[in-house]
PDB file of C-alpha atoms and ligand atoms in Angstrom:
ATOM      1  CA  MET A   1       0.054  -0.009   0.006  1.00  0.00           C
ATOM      2  CA  ALA A   2       1.970   3.078  -1.120  1.00  0.00           C
ATOM      3  CA  ASN A   3       1.622   6.734  -1.895  1.00  0.00           C
ATOM      4  CA  GLN A   4       4.379   9.115  -0.641  1.00  0.00           C
ATOM      5  CA  LYS A   5       1.674  11.616   0.112  1.00  0.00           C
ATOM      6  CA  GLY A   6       0.521  11.474   3.749  1.00  0.00           C
ATOM      7  CA  GLY A   7      -3.137  11.270   4.797  1.00  0.00           C
ATOM      8  CA  VAL A   8      -4.490   9.736   1.591  1.00  0.00           C
ATOM      9  CA  GLY A   9      -5.795   6.589   3.301  1.00  0.00           C
ATOM     10  CA  LYS A  10      -2.991   4.095   3.076  1.00  0.00           C
ATOM     11  CA  THR A  11      -3.195   2.944   6.639  1.00  0.00           C
ATOM     12  CA  THR A  12      -7.015   2.974   6.631  1.00  0.00           C
ATOM     13  CA  THR A  13      -7.122   1.044   3.481  1.00  0.00           C
ATOM     14  CA  THR A  14      -4.491  -1.467   4.602  1.00  0.00           C
ATOM     15  CA  VAL A  15      -6.237  -2.415   7.868  1.00  0.00           C
ATOM     16  CA  ASN A  16      -9.809  -2.381   6.507  1.00  0.00           C
ATOM     17  CA  ILE A  17      -9.055  -4.386   3.366  1.00  0.00           C
ATOM     18  CA  ALA A  18      -7.051  -6.788   5.500  1.00  0.00           C
ATOM     19  CA  ALA A  19     -10.014  -7.185   7.895  1.00  0.00           C
ATOM     20  CA  GLY A  20     -12.360  -7.574   5.046  1.00  0.00           C
ATOM     21  CA  LEU A  21     -10.372 -10.419   3.418  1.00  0.00           C
ATOM     22  CA  ALA A  22      -9.952 -12.161   6.789  1.00  0.00           C
ATOM     23  CA  GLN A  23     -13.669 -11.865   7.570  1.00  0.00           C
ATOM     24  CA  SER A  24     -14.298 -13.531   4.242  1.00  0.00           C
ATOM     25  CA  GLY A  25     -12.263 -16.598   5.455  1.00  0.00           C
ATOM     26  CA  LEU A  26      -8.845 -15.718   4.199  1.00  0.00           C
ATOM     27  CA  ARG A  27      -5.579 -15.638   6.323  1.00  0.00           C
ATOM     28  CA  VAL A  28      -4.045 -12.311   6.210  1.00  0.00           C
ATOM     29  CA  LEU A  29      -0.797 -10.760   7.591  1.00  0.00           C
ATOM     30  CA  VAL A  30      -0.360  -7.027   7.912  1.00  0.00           C
ATOM     31  CA  ILE A  31       3.150  -5.621   8.130  1.00  0.00           C
ATOM     32  CA  ASP A  32       3.201  -2.148   9.663  1.00  0.00           C
ATOM     33  CA  ASN A  33       6.159  -0.546   7.960  1.00  0.00           C
ATOM     34  CA  ASP A  34       5.459   3.056   8.999  1.00  0.00           C
ATOM     35  CA  PRO A  35       7.206   4.488  12.163  1.00  0.00           C
ATOM     36  CA  GLN A  36       3.939   6.147  13.086  1.00  0.00           C
ATOM     37  CA  GLY A  37       2.465   2.763  13.972  1.00  0.00           C
ATOM     38  CA  ASN A  38      -1.047   3.649  12.929  1.00  0.00           C
ATOM     39  CA  ALA A  39      -1.815   0.324  11.386  1.00  0.00           C
ATOM     40  CA  SER A  40      -0.612  -1.317  14.700  1.00  0.00           C
ATOM     41  CA  THR A  41      -3.101   0.933  16.676  1.00  0.00           C
ATOM     42  CA  ALA A  42      -6.008   0.102  14.413  1.00  0.00           C
ATOM     43  CA  LEU A  43      -5.373  -3.641  14.573  1.00  0.00           C
ATOM     44  CA  GLY A  44      -5.090  -3.482  18.382  1.00  0.00           C
ATOM     45  CA  LEU A  45      -1.533  -4.790  18.311  1.00  0.00           C
ATOM     46  CA  GLU A  46       0.878  -4.233  21.178  1.00  0.00           C
ATOM     47  CA  HIS A  47       3.415  -1.724  19.959  1.00  0.00           C
ATOM     48  CA  ARG A  48       4.950   0.005  23.030  1.00  0.00           C
ATOM     49  CA  ALA A  49       8.782   0.607  22.822  1.00  0.00           C
ATOM     50  CA  GLY A  50      10.550  -2.699  23.319  1.00  0.00           C
ATOM     51  CA  THR A  51       7.836  -4.832  21.701  1.00  0.00           C
ATOM     52  CA  PRO A  52       9.407  -7.119  19.094  1.00  0.00           C
ATOM     53  CA  SER A  53       8.529  -5.354  15.883  1.00  0.00           C
ATOM     54  CA  ILE A  54       9.340  -4.759  12.164  1.00  0.00           C
ATOM     55  CA  TYR A  55      12.320  -2.785  13.390  1.00  0.00           C
ATOM     56  CA  GLU A  56      14.062  -5.809  14.937  1.00  0.00           C
ATOM     57  CA  VAL A  57      13.344  -7.717  11.657  1.00  0.00           C
ATOM     58  CA  LEU A  58      14.776  -5.074   9.294  1.00  0.00           C
ATOM     59  CA  VAL A  59      17.750  -3.858  11.428  1.00  0.00           C
ATOM     60  CA  GLU A  60      18.658  -6.708  13.782  1.00  0.00           C
ATOM     61  CA  ASP A  61      17.690  -9.803  11.621  1.00  0.00           C
ATOM     62  CA  GLU A  62      15.148 -10.972  14.098  1.00  0.00           C
ATOM     63  CA  PRO A  63      12.953 -13.744  12.595  1.00  0.00           C
ATOM     64  CA  LEU A  64       9.582 -12.372  11.500  1.00  0.00           C
ATOM     65  CA  GLU A  65       7.749 -15.097  13.366  1.00  0.00           C
ATOM     66  CA  ASN A  66       8.883 -13.772  16.631  1.00  0.00           C
ATOM     67  CA  THR A  67       7.106 -10.441  15.903  1.00  0.00           C
ATOM     68  CA  VAL A  68       3.714 -11.675  14.543  1.00  0.00           C
ATOM     69  CA  GLN A  69       0.739 -10.993  16.694  1.00  0.00           C
ATOM     70  CA  ALA A  70      -2.920 -12.102  16.272  1.00  0.00           C
ATOM     71  CA  CYS A  71      -5.420  -9.228  15.810  1.00  0.00           C
ATOM     72  CA  PRO A  72      -7.689  -9.559  18.838  1.00  0.00           C
ATOM     73  CA  THR A  73     -10.961  -8.683  17.098  1.00  0.00           C
ATOM     74  CA  VAL A  74     -10.626 -10.472  13.744  1.00  0.00           C
ATOM     75  CA  PRO A  75      -9.920 -14.219  13.393  1.00  0.00           C
ATOM     76  CA  GLY A  76      -7.502 -15.065  10.684  1.00  0.00           C
ATOM     77  CA  LEU A  77      -5.897 -11.567  10.773  1.00  0.00           C
ATOM     78  CA  TYR A  78      -2.304 -11.188  12.080  1.00  0.00           C
ATOM     79  CA  GLY A  79       0.084  -8.159  12.236  1.00  0.00           C
ATOM     80  CA  VAL A  80       3.699  -7.346  12.703  1.00  0.00           C
ATOM     81  CA  PRO A  81       3.727  -3.988  14.719  1.00  0.00           C
ATOM     82  CA  ALA A  82       5.785  -0.888  14.219  1.00  0.00           C
ATOM     83  CA  THR A  83       7.259   0.771  17.353  1.00  0.00           C
ATOM     84  CA  ILE A  84       8.870   4.221  17.682  1.00  0.00           C
ATOM     85  CA  ASP A  85      12.237   2.539  17.020  1.00  0.00           C
ATOM     86  CA  LEU A  86      11.397   2.390  13.410  1.00  0.00           C
ATOM     87  CA  SER A  87      11.742   6.137  13.083  1.00  0.00           C
ATOM     88  CA  GLY A  88      15.564   5.648  13.071  1.00  0.00           C
ATOM     89  CA  ALA A  89      15.479   2.693  10.671  1.00  0.00           C
ATOM     90  CA  GLU A  90      15.507   4.757   7.390  1.00  0.00           C
ATOM     91  CA  ILE A  91      18.984   6.089   8.410  1.00  0.00           C
ATOM     92  CA  GLU A  92      20.257   2.897  10.077  1.00  0.00           C
ATOM     93  CA  LEU A  93      19.390   0.772   6.979  1.00  0.00           C
ATOM     94  CA  VAL A  94      21.679   2.838   4.773  1.00  0.00           C
ATOM     95  CA  SER A  95      24.851   1.148   6.105  1.00  0.00           C
ATOM     96  CA  LEU A  96      23.501  -2.414   6.209  1.00  0.00           C
ATOM     97  CA  VAL A  97      24.145  -5.133   3.639  1.00  0.00           C
ATOM     98  CA  SER A  98      21.284  -5.881   1.255  1.00  0.00           C
ATOM     99  CA  ARG A  99      19.429  -2.962   2.612  1.00  0.00           C
ATOM    100  CA  GLU A 100      16.711  -3.109  -0.070  1.00  0.00           C
ATOM    101  CA  THR A 101      15.920  -6.810   0.291  1.00  0.00           C
ATOM    102  CA  ARG A 102      15.835  -7.337   4.055  1.00  0.00           C
ATOM    103  CA  LEU A 103      12.041  -7.476   4.395  1.00  0.00           C
ATOM    104  CA  ARG A 104      11.895  -9.868   1.344  1.00  0.00           C
ATOM    105  CA  ARG A 105      14.310 -12.290   3.061  1.00  0.00           C
ATOM    106  CA  ALA A 106      12.548 -12.195   6.323  1.00  0.00           C
ATOM    107  CA  LEU A 107       9.105 -12.865   4.747  1.00  0.00           C
ATOM    108  CA  ASP A 108      10.427 -15.577   2.447  1.00  0.00           C
ATOM    109  CA  THR A 109      12.012 -17.312   5.413  1.00  0.00           C
ATOM    110  CA  TYR A 110       8.901 -17.002   7.490  1.00  0.00           C
ATOM    111  CA  LEU A 111       6.563 -18.312   4.820  1.00  0.00           C
ATOM    112  CA  ALA A 112       8.872 -21.241   4.024  1.00  0.00           C
ATOM    113  CA  ARG A 113       9.074 -22.188   7.753  1.00  0.00           C
ATOM    114  CA  ARG A 114       5.281 -22.194   8.028  1.00  0.00           C
ATOM    115  CA  GLU A 115       5.151 -24.452   5.044  1.00  0.00           C
ATOM    116  CA  GLU A 116       7.743 -26.873   6.440  1.00  0.00           C
ATOM    117  CA  ARG A 117       5.832 -27.143   9.681  1.00  0.00           C
ATOM    118  CA  GLY A 118       2.640 -27.787   7.808  1.00  0.00           C
ATOM    119  CA  GLU A 119       0.972 -24.581   8.988  1.00  0.00           C
ATOM    120  CA  GLU A 120      -1.939 -22.997   7.085  1.00  0.00           C
ATOM    121  CA  ARG A 121      -1.052 -20.919   4.057  1.00  0.00           C
ATOM    122  CA  ILE A 122      -1.233 -17.123   4.382  1.00  0.00           C
ATOM    123  CA  ASP A 123      -3.319 -15.873   1.507  1.00  0.00           C
ATOM    124  CA  TYR A 124      -2.359 -12.216   1.595  1.00  0.00           C
ATOM    125  CA  VAL A 125       0.443 -10.046   3.009  1.00  0.00           C
ATOM    126  CA  LEU A 126      -0.290  -6.335   3.006  1.00  0.00           C
ATOM    127  CA  VAL A 127       2.496  -3.909   3.795  1.00  0.00           C
ATOM    128  CA  ASP A 128       1.498  -0.372   5.103  1.00  0.00           C
ATOM    129  CA  CYS A 129       4.142   2.125   3.869  1.00  0.00           C
ATOM    130  CA  PRO A 130       5.169   5.461   5.350  1.00  0.00           C
ATOM    131  CA  PRO A 131       4.569   8.684   3.373  1.00  0.00           C
ATOM    132  CA  SER A 132       7.961   8.758   1.601  1.00  0.00           C
ATOM    133  CA  LEU A 133       9.866   6.887  -1.074  1.00  0.00           C
ATOM    134  CA  GLY A 134      12.804   5.957   1.171  1.00  0.00           C
ATOM    135  CA  LEU A 135      14.273   2.571   2.155  1.00  0.00           C
ATOM    136  CA  LEU A 136      11.248   1.401   4.149  1.00  0.00           C
ATOM    137  CA  THR A 137       9.033   1.879   1.094  1.00  0.00           C
ATOM    138  CA  VAL A 138      11.748   0.340  -1.220  1.00  0.00           C
ATOM    139  CA  ASN A 139      11.791  -2.738   1.173  1.00  0.00           C
ATOM    140  CA  ALA A 140       7.947  -3.005   0.504  1.00  0.00           C
ATOM    141  CA  PHE A 141       8.296  -2.613  -3.196  1.00  0.00           C
ATOM    142  CA  VAL A 142      10.937  -5.474  -3.273  1.00  0.00           C
ATOM    143  CA  VAL A 143       8.763  -7.854  -1.218  1.00  0.00           C
ATOM    144  CA  GLY A 144       5.567  -7.129  -3.010  1.00  0.00           C
ATOM    145  CA  ARG A 145       4.073  -8.393  -6.327  1.00  0.00           C
ATOM    146  CA  GLU A 146       1.421  -5.649  -6.565  1.00  0.00           C
ATOM    147  CA  VAL A 147       1.302  -2.038  -5.493  1.00  0.00           C
ATOM    148  CA  LEU A 148      -2.154  -0.681  -4.381  1.00  0.00           C
ATOM    149  CA  ILE A 149      -2.278   3.104  -4.465  1.00  0.00           C
ATOM    150  CA  PRO A 150      -4.929   4.875  -2.485  1.00  0.00           C
ATOM    151  CA  ILE A 151      -5.937   8.173  -3.987  1.00  0.00           C
ATOM    152  CA  GLN A 152      -7.723  10.804  -2.102  1.00  0.00           C
ATOM    153  CA  CYS A 153     -10.559  12.467  -4.121  1.00  0.00           C
ATOM    154  CA  GLU A 154      -9.119  16.033  -3.544  1.00  0.00           C
ATOM    155  CA  TYR A 155      -7.350  18.616  -5.476  1.00  0.00           C
ATOM    156  CA  TYR A 156      -3.569  17.789  -5.957  1.00  0.00           C
ATOM    157  CA  ALA A 157      -4.606  14.043  -5.849  1.00  0.00           C
ATOM    158  CA  LEU A 158      -2.566  13.236  -8.838  1.00  0.00           C
ATOM    159  CA  GLU A 159       0.436  15.422  -7.898  1.00  0.00           C
ATOM    160  CA  GLY A 160       3.440  13.242  -7.061  1.00  0.00           C
ATOM    161  CA  LEU A 161       1.966  10.215  -8.739  1.00  0.00           C
ATOM    162  CA  SER A 162       4.449  10.295 -11.608  1.00  0.00           C
ATOM    163  CA  GLN A 163       7.453  10.245  -9.167  1.00  0.00           C
ATOM    164  CA  LEU A 164       5.790   7.231  -7.507  1.00  0.00           C
ATOM    165  CA  LEU A 165       5.266   5.449 -10.748  1.00  0.00           C
ATOM    166  CA  LYS A 166       8.882   6.167 -11.793  1.00  0.00           C
ATOM    167  CA  THR A 167      10.196   4.730  -8.484  1.00  0.00           C
ATOM    168  CA  ILE A 168       8.099   1.617  -9.106  1.00  0.00           C
ATOM    169  CA  GLU A 169       9.517   1.322 -12.598  1.00  0.00           C
ATOM    170  CA  LEU A 170      13.081   1.589 -11.241  1.00  0.00           C
ATOM    171  CA  ILE A 171      12.453  -1.144  -8.617  1.00  0.00           C
ATOM    172  CA  LYS A 172      10.866  -3.334 -11.292  1.00  0.00           C
ATOM    173  CA  ALA A 173      13.877  -2.938 -13.585  1.00  0.00           C
ATOM    174  CA  HIS A 174      16.504  -3.511 -10.877  1.00  0.00           C
ATOM    175  CA  LEU A 175      15.173  -5.436  -7.905  1.00  0.00           C
ATOM    176  CA  ASN A 176      11.791  -6.906  -8.412  1.00  0.00           C
ATOM    177  CA  PRO A 177      10.618  -7.746 -11.948  1.00  0.00           C
ATOM    178  CA  GLN A 178       7.153  -8.977 -10.669  1.00  0.00           C
ATOM    179  CA  LEU A 179       6.198  -5.659  -9.327  1.00  0.00           C
ATOM    180  CA  ARG A 180       3.311  -3.587 -10.780  1.00  0.00           C
ATOM    181  CA  VAL A 181       0.630  -1.129  -9.960  1.00  0.00           C
ATOM    182  CA  SER A 182      -2.347  -3.560  -9.959  1.00  0.00           C
ATOM    183  CA  THR A 183      -4.907  -1.529  -8.010  1.00  0.00           C
ATOM    184  CA  ILE A 184      -5.954   2.106  -7.377  1.00  0.00           C
ATOM    185  CA  LEU A 185      -8.670   2.870  -4.854  1.00  0.00           C
ATOM    186  CA  LEU A 186     -10.365   6.104  -4.582  1.00  0.00           C
ATOM    187  CA  THR A 187     -10.716   7.145  -0.948  1.00  0.00           C
ATOM    188  CA  MET A 188     -12.581   9.803   1.026  1.00  0.00           C
ATOM    189  CA  TYR A 189     -15.027  10.214  -1.793  1.00  0.00           C
ATOM    190  CA  ASP A 190     -17.788  12.850  -1.343  1.00  0.00           C
ATOM    191  CA  GLY A 191     -20.060  12.481  -4.304  1.00  0.00           C
ATOM    192  CA  ARG A 192     -21.891  15.721  -3.482  1.00  0.00           C
ATOM    193  CA  THR A 193     -18.885  17.820  -4.566  1.00  0.00           C
ATOM    194  CA  ASN A 194     -17.946  18.340  -8.219  1.00  0.00           C
ATOM    195  CA  LEU A 195     -14.321  18.136  -7.365  1.00  0.00           C
ATOM    196  CA  ALA A 196     -14.469  14.634  -6.069  1.00  0.00           C
ATOM    197  CA  GLN A 197     -16.415  13.538  -9.178  1.00  0.00           C
ATOM    198  CA  GLN A 198     -13.798  15.295 -11.371  1.00  0.00           C
ATOM    199  CA  VAL A 199     -10.794  13.675  -9.624  1.00  0.00           C
ATOM    200  CA  ALA A 200     -12.507  10.202  -9.833  1.00  0.00           C
ATOM    201  CA  THR A 201     -13.169  10.639 -13.522  1.00  0.00           C
ATOM    202  CA  GLU A 202      -9.586  11.734 -14.123  1.00  0.00           C
ATOM    203  CA  VAL A 203      -8.122   8.783 -12.232  1.00  0.00           C
ATOM    204  CA  ARG A 204     -10.378   6.373 -14.070  1.00  0.00           C
ATOM    205  CA  ASP A 205      -9.309   7.859 -17.425  1.00  0.00           C
ATOM    206  CA  HIS A 206      -5.634   7.443 -16.593  1.00  0.00           C
ATOM    207  CA  PHE A 207      -5.976   3.974 -14.990  1.00  0.00           C
ATOM    208  CA  PRO A 208      -8.979   2.300 -16.445  1.00  0.00           C
ATOM    209  CA  ASP A 209      -7.919  -1.209 -15.646  1.00  0.00           C
ATOM    210  CA  GLN A 210      -6.486  -0.583 -12.192  1.00  0.00           C
ATOM    211  CA  THR A 211      -9.087   1.679 -10.527  1.00  0.00           C
ATOM    212  CA  LEU A 212     -11.536  -0.392  -8.436  1.00  0.00           C
ATOM    213  CA  ARG A 213     -15.278   0.168  -9.187  1.00  0.00           C
ATOM    214  CA  THR A 214     -15.771   0.644  -5.389  1.00  0.00           C
ATOM    215  CA  THR A 215     -14.996   4.013  -3.993  1.00  0.00           C
ATOM    216  CA  VAL A 216     -14.681   4.672  -0.162  1.00  0.00           C
ATOM    217  CA  PRO A 217     -16.915   7.390   1.053  1.00  0.00           C
ATOM    218  CA  ARG A 218     -15.841   9.918   3.514  1.00  0.00           C
ATOM    219  CA  SER A 219     -17.161   8.621   6.865  1.00  0.00           C
ATOM    220  CA  VAL A 220     -16.794   9.586  10.370  1.00  0.00           C
ATOM    221  CA  ARG A 221     -17.131   6.019  11.520  1.00  0.00           C
ATOM    222  CA  ILE A 222     -13.940   5.090   9.486  1.00  0.00           C
ATOM    223  CA  SER A 223     -11.858   7.816  11.340  1.00  0.00           C
ATOM    224  CA  GLU A 224     -13.236   6.902  14.761  1.00  0.00           C
ATOM    225  CA  ALA A 225     -12.510   3.178  14.662  1.00  0.00           C
ATOM    226  CA  PRO A 226      -8.748   3.434  15.323  1.00  0.00           C
ATOM    227  CA  SER A 227      -9.354   5.207  18.626  1.00  0.00           C
ATOM    228  CA  HIS A 228     -11.168   2.032  19.717  1.00  0.00           C
ATOM    229  CA  ALA A 229      -8.216  -0.151  18.590  1.00  0.00           C
ATOM    230  CA  GLN A 230     -10.393  -1.565  15.829  1.00  0.00           C
ATOM    231  CA  THR A 231     -10.953  -1.488  12.146  1.00  0.00           C
ATOM    232  CA  VAL A 232     -14.253  -0.121  10.974  1.00  0.00           C
ATOM    233  CA  MET A 233     -15.288  -3.665   9.948  1.00  0.00           C
ATOM    234  CA  THR A 234     -15.817  -4.590  13.592  1.00  0.00           C
ATOM    235  CA  TYR A 235     -16.315  -1.143  15.034  1.00  0.00           C
ATOM    236  CA  ASP A 236     -19.366  -0.506  12.964  1.00  0.00           C
ATOM    237  CA  PRO A 237     -19.891  -3.357  10.425  1.00  0.00           C
ATOM    238  CA  GLY A 238     -23.105  -1.891   8.930  1.00  0.00           C
ATOM    239  CA  SER A 239     -21.729   1.529   8.296  1.00  0.00           C
ATOM    240  CA  THR A 240     -21.148   2.798   4.626  1.00  0.00           C
ATOM    241  CA  GLY A 241     -17.398   2.814   5.191  1.00  0.00           C
ATOM    242  CA  SER A 242     -17.311  -0.721   6.348  1.00  0.00           C
ATOM    243  CA  LEU A 243     -19.524  -1.953   3.478  1.00  0.00           C
ATOM    244  CA  ALA A 244     -17.321  -0.080   0.972  1.00  0.00           C
ATOM    245  CA  TYR A 245     -14.102  -1.658   2.286  1.00  0.00           C
ATOM    246  CA  LEU A 246     -15.697  -5.105   2.293  1.00  0.00           C
ATOM    247  CA  GLU A 247     -16.698  -4.538  -1.382  1.00  0.00           C
ATOM    248  CA  ALA A 248     -13.182  -3.246  -2.160  1.00  0.00           C
ATOM    249  CA  ALA A 249     -11.711  -6.373  -0.561  1.00  0.00           C
ATOM    250  CA  ARG A 250     -14.086  -8.640  -2.580  1.00  0.00           C
ATOM    251  CA  GLU A 251     -13.148  -6.918  -5.811  1.00  0.00           C
ATOM    252  CA  LEU A 252      -9.485  -7.218  -5.043  1.00  0.00           C
ATOM    253  CA  ALA A 253      -9.871 -10.959  -4.325  1.00  0.00           C
ATOM    254  CA  GLU A 254     -12.001 -11.549  -7.365  1.00  0.00           C
ATOM    255  CA  ARG A 255      -9.491  -9.851  -9.614  1.00  0.00           C
ATOM    256  CA  ALA A 256      -6.611 -11.870  -8.186  1.00  0.00           C
ATOM    257  CA  PRO A 257      -6.750 -14.725 -10.808  1.00  0.00           C
ATOM    258  CA  GLN A 258      -6.848 -12.252 -13.693  1.00  0.00           C
ATOM    259  CA  ARG A 259      -3.909 -10.252 -12.281  1.00  0.00           C
ATOM    260  CA  ALA A 260      -1.902 -13.458 -11.878  1.00  0.00           C
ATOM    261  CA  GLU A 261      -2.470 -14.245 -15.527  1.00  0.00           C
ATOM    262  CA  GLN A 262      -1.220 -10.757 -16.622  1.00  0.00           C
ATOM    263  CA  GLY A 263       1.809 -10.969 -14.332  1.00  0.00           C
TER     264      GLY A 263
HETATM  265  N1  ADP B   1     -12.894   7.295   4.197  1.00  0.00           N
HETATM  266  C1  ADP B   1     -12.575   8.094   5.164  1.00  0.00           C
HETATM  267  N2  ADP B   1     -13.513   8.937   5.756  1.00  0.00           N
HETATM  268  C2  ADP B   1     -13.090   9.695   6.739  1.00  0.00           C
HETATM  269  N3  ADP B   1     -11.824   9.804   7.326  1.00  0.00           N
HETATM  270  C3  ADP B   1     -10.863   8.988   6.754  1.00  0.00           C
HETATM  271  C4  ADP B   1     -11.218   8.101   5.605  1.00  0.00           C
HETATM  272  N4  ADP B   1     -10.112   7.420   5.319  1.00  0.00           N
HETATM  273  C5  ADP B   1      -9.101   7.865   6.139  1.00  0.00           C
HETATM  274  N5  ADP B   1      -9.614   8.797   7.010  1.00  0.00           N
HETATM  275  C6  ADP B   1      -8.864   9.536   8.006  1.00  0.00           C
HETATM  276  O1  ADP B   1      -7.889  10.451   7.387  1.00  0.00           O
HETATM  277  C7  ADP B   1      -6.636  10.366   8.021  1.00  0.00           C
HETATM  278  C8  ADP B   1      -5.548   9.894   7.174  1.00  0.00           C
HETATM  279  O2  ADP B   1      -5.822   8.522   6.792  1.00  0.00           O
HETATM  280  P1  ADP B   1      -4.689   7.461   6.824  1.00  0.00           P
HETATM  281  O3  ADP B   1      -5.224   6.135   6.403  1.00  0.00           O
HETATM  282  O4  ADP B   1      -3.941   7.493   8.122  1.00  0.00           O
HETATM  283  O5  ADP B   1      -3.650   7.966   5.708  1.00  0.00           O
HETATM  284  P2  ADP B   1      -2.113   7.617   5.411  1.00  0.00           P
HETATM  285  O6  ADP B   1      -1.919   6.288   6.001  1.00  0.00           O
HETATM  286  O7  ADP B   1      -2.156   7.722   3.870  1.00  0.00           O
HETATM  287  O8  ADP B   1      -1.368   8.731   6.005  1.00  0.00           O
HETATM  288  C9  ADP B   1      -6.887   9.546   9.293  1.00  0.00           C
HETATM  289  O9  ADP B   1      -7.253  10.364  10.300  1.00  0.00           O
HETATM  290  C10 ADP B   1      -8.092   8.636   8.876  1.00  0.00           C
HETATM  291  O10 ADP B   1      -8.782   8.200  10.028  1.00  0.00           O
HETATM  292 MG1   MG B   2      -0.303   5.738   7.436  1.00  0.00          MG
END
């Protein structure tokens, strides 16, 4: 989940799509790769300083399995928390060997060990990125097959997008040939304003195949849920925001075979 702009709905989209997929019976792992730790908060994960987290995985070679926690409110949903330590990682990573591929190695090892032990397969791994194109985001681009870009339906929505796409092309060329922008989700959509409609139309014109049919409406319930250490999917399952994310998760899962063919 990437977009170097802050506040566009990356974290909200990560945790709610993850919860939607898990509620539909899939096994989902969320990696909180943002020092702000907002995804950890929304999933109800312990992330006080000193908690084994993505920082230890990236910087100290801690096995990922020592950091995975179960999300207390959604069966089948797991998370790797981010603590305040991660705020130093961007600089600490610079001097480490294979600094771009550390997350990839950790995840590959974790998934292989699970398979060896005969544990159930994880269907989706979602990585929540910080609002920058630094090494933390690069690590996510190296581990992923698909990039989902949330776009806020506001003026300036498309600004910075070309830089993001250029970075993704560079990673694809040098570090991860599988990578591509598979999905764009329009967030914080207010259909009453002409501006939101214009932005949505513009995004769909640019990315007809990637943009999900579902748009996520602006909803107070979505923004309230994290303060209850929950996703909106359990905080208010019947709300418009919850239903939109469930529908977005369904679309994502339904399009998966088609995406696999293309890739
Ligand atoms: N659909 C929505 N309706 C209302 N508020 C939202 C919605 N999506 C996100 N928010 C709020 O907007 C802010 C930024 O969202 P967030 O997901 O944290 O963005 P990012 O991770 O890209 O920085 C948060 O306070 C979040 O609760
Ligand atoms: Mg965020």
